[in-house]
Short mmCIF file of C-alpha atoms in Angstrom, two decimals:
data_model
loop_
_atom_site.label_atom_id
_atom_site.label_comp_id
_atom_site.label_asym_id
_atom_site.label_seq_id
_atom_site.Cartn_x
_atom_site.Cartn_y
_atom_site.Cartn_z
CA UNK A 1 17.72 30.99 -47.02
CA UNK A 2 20.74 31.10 -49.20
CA UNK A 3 19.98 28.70 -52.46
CA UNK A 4 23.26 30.10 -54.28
CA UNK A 5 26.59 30.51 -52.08
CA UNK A 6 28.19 32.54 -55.08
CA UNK A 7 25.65 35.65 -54.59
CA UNK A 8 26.72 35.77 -50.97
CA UNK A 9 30.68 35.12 -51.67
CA UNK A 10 30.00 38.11 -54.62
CA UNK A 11 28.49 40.46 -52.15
CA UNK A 12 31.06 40.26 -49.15
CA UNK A 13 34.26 40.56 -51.62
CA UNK A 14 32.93 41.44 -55.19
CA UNK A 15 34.51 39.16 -57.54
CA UNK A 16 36.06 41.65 -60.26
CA UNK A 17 39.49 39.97 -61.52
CA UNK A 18 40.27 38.33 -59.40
CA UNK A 19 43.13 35.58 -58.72
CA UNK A 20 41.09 32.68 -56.91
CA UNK A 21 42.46 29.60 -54.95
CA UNK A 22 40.21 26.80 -54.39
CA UNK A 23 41.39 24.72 -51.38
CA UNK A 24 39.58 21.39 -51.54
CA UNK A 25 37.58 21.67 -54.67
CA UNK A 26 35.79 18.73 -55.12
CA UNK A 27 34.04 18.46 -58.36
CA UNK A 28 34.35 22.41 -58.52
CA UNK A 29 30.99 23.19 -59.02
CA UNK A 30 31.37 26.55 -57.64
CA UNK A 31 34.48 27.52 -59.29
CA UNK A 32 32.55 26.71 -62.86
CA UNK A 33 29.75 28.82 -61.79
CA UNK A 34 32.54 31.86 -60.90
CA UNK A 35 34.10 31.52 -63.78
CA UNK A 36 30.42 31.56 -66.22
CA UNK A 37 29.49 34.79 -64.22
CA UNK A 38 32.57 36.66 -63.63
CA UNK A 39 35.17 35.51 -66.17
CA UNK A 40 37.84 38.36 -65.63
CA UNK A 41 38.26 35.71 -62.73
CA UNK A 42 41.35 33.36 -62.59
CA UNK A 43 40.77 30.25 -60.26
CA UNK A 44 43.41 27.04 -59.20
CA UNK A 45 41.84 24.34 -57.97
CA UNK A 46 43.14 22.36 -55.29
CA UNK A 47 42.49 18.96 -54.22
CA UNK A 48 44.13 15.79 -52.29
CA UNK A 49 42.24 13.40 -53.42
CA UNK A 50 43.66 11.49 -56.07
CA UNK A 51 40.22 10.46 -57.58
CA UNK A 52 38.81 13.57 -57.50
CA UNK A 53 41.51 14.84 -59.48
CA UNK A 54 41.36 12.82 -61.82
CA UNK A 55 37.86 13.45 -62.40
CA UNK A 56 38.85 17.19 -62.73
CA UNK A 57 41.26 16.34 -64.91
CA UNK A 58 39.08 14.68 -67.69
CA UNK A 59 35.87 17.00 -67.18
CA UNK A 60 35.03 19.41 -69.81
CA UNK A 61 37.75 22.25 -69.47
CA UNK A 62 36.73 26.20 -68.41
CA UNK A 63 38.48 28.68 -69.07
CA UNK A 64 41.24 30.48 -66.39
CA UNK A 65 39.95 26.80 -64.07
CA UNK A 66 43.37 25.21 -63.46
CA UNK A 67 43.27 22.23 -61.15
CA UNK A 68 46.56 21.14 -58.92
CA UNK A 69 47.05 18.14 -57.03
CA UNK A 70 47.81 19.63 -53.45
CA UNK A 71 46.72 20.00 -50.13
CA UNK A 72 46.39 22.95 -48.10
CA UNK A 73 48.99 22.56 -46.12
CA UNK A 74 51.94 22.69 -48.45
CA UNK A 75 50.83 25.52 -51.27
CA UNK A 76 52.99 24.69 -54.02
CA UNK A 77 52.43 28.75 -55.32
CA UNK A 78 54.58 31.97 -54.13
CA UNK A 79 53.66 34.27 -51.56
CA UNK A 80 51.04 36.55 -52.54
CA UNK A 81 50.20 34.86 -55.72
CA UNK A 82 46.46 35.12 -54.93
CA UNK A 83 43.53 37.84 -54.36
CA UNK A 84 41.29 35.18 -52.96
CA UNK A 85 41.48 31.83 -51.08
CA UNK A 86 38.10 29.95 -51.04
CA UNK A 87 37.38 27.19 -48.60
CA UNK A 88 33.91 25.31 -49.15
CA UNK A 89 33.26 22.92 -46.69
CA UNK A 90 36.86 21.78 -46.83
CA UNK A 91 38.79 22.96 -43.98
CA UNK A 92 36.52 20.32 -41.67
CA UNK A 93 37.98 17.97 -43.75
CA UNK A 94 41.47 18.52 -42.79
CA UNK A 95 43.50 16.37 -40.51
CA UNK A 96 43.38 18.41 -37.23
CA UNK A 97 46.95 18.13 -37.01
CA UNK A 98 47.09 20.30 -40.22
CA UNK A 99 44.31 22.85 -39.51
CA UNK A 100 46.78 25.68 -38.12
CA UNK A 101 49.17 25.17 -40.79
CA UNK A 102 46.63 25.33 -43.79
CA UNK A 103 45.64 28.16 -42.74
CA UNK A 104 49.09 29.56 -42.55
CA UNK A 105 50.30 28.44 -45.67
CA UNK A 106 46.89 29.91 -47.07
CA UNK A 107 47.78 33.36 -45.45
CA UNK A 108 50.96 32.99 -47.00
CA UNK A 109 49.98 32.65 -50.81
CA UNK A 110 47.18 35.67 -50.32
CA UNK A 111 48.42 39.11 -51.21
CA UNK A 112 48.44 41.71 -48.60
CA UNK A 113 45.01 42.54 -47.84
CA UNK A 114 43.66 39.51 -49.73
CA UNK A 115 40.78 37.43 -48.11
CA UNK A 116 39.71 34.24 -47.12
CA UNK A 117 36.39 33.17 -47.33
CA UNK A 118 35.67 29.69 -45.08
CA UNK A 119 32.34 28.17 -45.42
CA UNK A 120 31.46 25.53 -42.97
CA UNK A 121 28.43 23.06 -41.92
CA UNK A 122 26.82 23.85 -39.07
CA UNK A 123 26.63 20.48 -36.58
CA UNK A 124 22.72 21.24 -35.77
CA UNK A 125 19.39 20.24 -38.04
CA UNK A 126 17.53 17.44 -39.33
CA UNK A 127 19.81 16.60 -42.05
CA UNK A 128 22.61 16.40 -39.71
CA UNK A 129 20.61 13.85 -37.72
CA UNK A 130 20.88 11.93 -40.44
CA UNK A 131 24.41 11.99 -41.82
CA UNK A 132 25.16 11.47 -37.73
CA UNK A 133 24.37 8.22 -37.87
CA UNK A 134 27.16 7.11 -40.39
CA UNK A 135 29.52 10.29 -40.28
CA UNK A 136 29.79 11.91 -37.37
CA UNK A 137 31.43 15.25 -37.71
CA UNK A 138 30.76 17.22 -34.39
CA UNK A 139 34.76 17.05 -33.51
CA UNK A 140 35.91 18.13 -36.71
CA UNK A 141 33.48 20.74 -37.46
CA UNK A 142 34.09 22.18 -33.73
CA UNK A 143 37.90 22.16 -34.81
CA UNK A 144 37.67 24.09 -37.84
CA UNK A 145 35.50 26.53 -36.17
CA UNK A 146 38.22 26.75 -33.58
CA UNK A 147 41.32 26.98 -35.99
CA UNK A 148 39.76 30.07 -37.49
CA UNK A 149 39.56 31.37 -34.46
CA UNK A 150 43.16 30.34 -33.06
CA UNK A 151 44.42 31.93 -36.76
CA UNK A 152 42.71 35.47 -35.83
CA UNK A 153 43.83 35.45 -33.09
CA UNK A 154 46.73 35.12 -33.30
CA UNK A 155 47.64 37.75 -35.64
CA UNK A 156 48.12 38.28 -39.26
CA UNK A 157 44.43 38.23 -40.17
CA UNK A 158 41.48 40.43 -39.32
CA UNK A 159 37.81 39.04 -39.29
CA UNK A 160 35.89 40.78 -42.05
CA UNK A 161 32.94 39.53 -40.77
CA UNK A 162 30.78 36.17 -39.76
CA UNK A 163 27.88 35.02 -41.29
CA UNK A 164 25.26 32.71 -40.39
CA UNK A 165 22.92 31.22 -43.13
CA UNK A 166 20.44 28.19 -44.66
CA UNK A 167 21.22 26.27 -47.34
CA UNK A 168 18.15 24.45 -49.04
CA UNK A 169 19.47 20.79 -49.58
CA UNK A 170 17.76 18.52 -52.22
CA UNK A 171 16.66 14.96 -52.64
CA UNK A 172 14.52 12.90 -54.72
CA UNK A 173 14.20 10.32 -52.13
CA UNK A 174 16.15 7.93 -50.26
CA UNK A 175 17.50 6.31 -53.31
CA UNK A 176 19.19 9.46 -54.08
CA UNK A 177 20.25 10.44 -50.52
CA UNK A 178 22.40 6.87 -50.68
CA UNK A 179 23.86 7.36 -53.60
CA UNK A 180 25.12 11.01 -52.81
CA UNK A 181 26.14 10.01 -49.34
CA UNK A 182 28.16 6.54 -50.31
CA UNK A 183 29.42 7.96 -53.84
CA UNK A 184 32.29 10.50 -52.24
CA UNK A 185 35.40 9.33 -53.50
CA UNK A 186 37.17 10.94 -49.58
CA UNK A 187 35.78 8.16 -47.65
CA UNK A 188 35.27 4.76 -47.67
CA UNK A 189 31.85 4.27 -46.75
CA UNK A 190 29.74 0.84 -46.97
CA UNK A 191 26.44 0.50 -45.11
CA UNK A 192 25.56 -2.58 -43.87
CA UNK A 193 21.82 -4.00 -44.30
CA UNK A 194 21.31 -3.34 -40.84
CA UNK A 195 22.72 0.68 -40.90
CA UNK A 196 21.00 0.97 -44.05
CA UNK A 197 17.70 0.70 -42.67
CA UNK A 198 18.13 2.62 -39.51
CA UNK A 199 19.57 5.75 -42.36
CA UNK A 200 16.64 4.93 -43.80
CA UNK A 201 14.48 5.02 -41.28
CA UNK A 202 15.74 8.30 -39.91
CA UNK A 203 15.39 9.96 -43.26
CA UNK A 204 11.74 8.92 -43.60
CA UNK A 205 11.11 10.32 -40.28
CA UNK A 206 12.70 13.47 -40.51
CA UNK A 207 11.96 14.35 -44.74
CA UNK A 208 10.66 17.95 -45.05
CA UNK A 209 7.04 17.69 -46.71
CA UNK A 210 7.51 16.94 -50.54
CA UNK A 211 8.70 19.26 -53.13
CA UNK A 212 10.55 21.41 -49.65
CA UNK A 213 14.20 21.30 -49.01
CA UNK A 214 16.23 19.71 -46.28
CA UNK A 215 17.80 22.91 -44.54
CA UNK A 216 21.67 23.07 -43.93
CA UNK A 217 22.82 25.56 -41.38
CA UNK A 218 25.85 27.15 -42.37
CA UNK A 219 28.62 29.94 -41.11
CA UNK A 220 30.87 32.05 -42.98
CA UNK A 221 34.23 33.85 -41.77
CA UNK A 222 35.67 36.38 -43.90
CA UNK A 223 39.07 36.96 -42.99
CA UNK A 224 41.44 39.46 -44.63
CA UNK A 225 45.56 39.43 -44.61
CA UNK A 226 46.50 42.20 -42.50
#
């Protein structure tokens, strides 16, 4: 069980002043984390969602946490203007058309022998069961698993290593799994009465015994600019 992604991002590339890009930051949790534990750390933000941003944008400011309106696929930085690229459940996320060039324009704004550190969802576990039923993200997940392999292999990057883990997922009840699940500012997502109770349903059936997590399965690819 991994409760805290930054101790496993610190111990496959120690985070020592570093210049981070975020690609697909959301509310940047972990970037504000980074930045309060390592702050000889630089990070830039990235994210296409106009919301989002904006929500960045008015948030209580960190230091060296710069946030851009951009998406992955068209970088607007130099080459080699980072040590780090960072993407957190975000490449899924990506219009499939645009998975092979993200990842190229990534490679591009990395330094030589500067890594990239993808963190996906597994499609697999109870939790999944449950999102299934509104958001079902077995293509795209499979994709992204797949572009990271197409961007290995096909030269220019070298695969550090892959990680499998748990994360421990959280929820004070139904109430709360709604609200996190409808609330994303990415999607458009309204339940009807009728999908409302079979969510609910599902996520009565399959709650872990109280006070215990849900259980996310995750994977990690390290890959490094060669």
């Amino acid at each position: 069980m991994v409760p805290d992604e930054l101790a496993l991002l610190n111990r496959l590339t120690p985070l020592q002043a570093q210049r981070i890009i975020e690609l697909g930051c959301g509310p940047a949790h972990l970037a504000r984390k980074l930045l309060a534990a390592y702050p000889g750390c630089r990070v830039t933000a990235l994210e296409v969602d106009q919301t989002q941003h904006a929500k960045n944008l008015t948030a209580p400011p960190v230091p060296s946490l710069t946030f851009v309106a951009a998406g992955a696929q068209a970088i607007p930085f130099k080459d080699g203007s980072f040590d780090l690229a960072l993407m957190l459940k975000s490449l899924h996320h990506i219009p499939l058309a645009l998975m092979d060039q993200s990842l190229a324009e990534t490679r591009r704004v990395l330094r030589p022998g500067g890594h990239l550190y993808v963190s996906e969802p597994v499609f697999d576990g109870p939790l999944n069961e449950i999102n299934r039923l509104f958001n079902d993200e077995q293509a795209v997940r499979l994709a992204a698993c797949q572009a990271v392999q197409r961007a290995v292999a096909g030269g220019g990057w070298r695969q550090v290593t892959e990680r499998h883990f748990q994360m421990p997922v959280r929820f004070t009840g139904f109430d709360d799994f709604e609200r996190r699940m409808t609330g994303v500012t990415y999607a458009e997502r309204r339940w009807s009465p009728e999908l409302r109770e079979r969510v609910r349903q599902r996520f009565e059936a399959l709650r872990p015994p109280s006070g215990q997590p849900f259980v996310r399965p995750m994977r990690v690819n390290l890959l490094q600019k060669t």
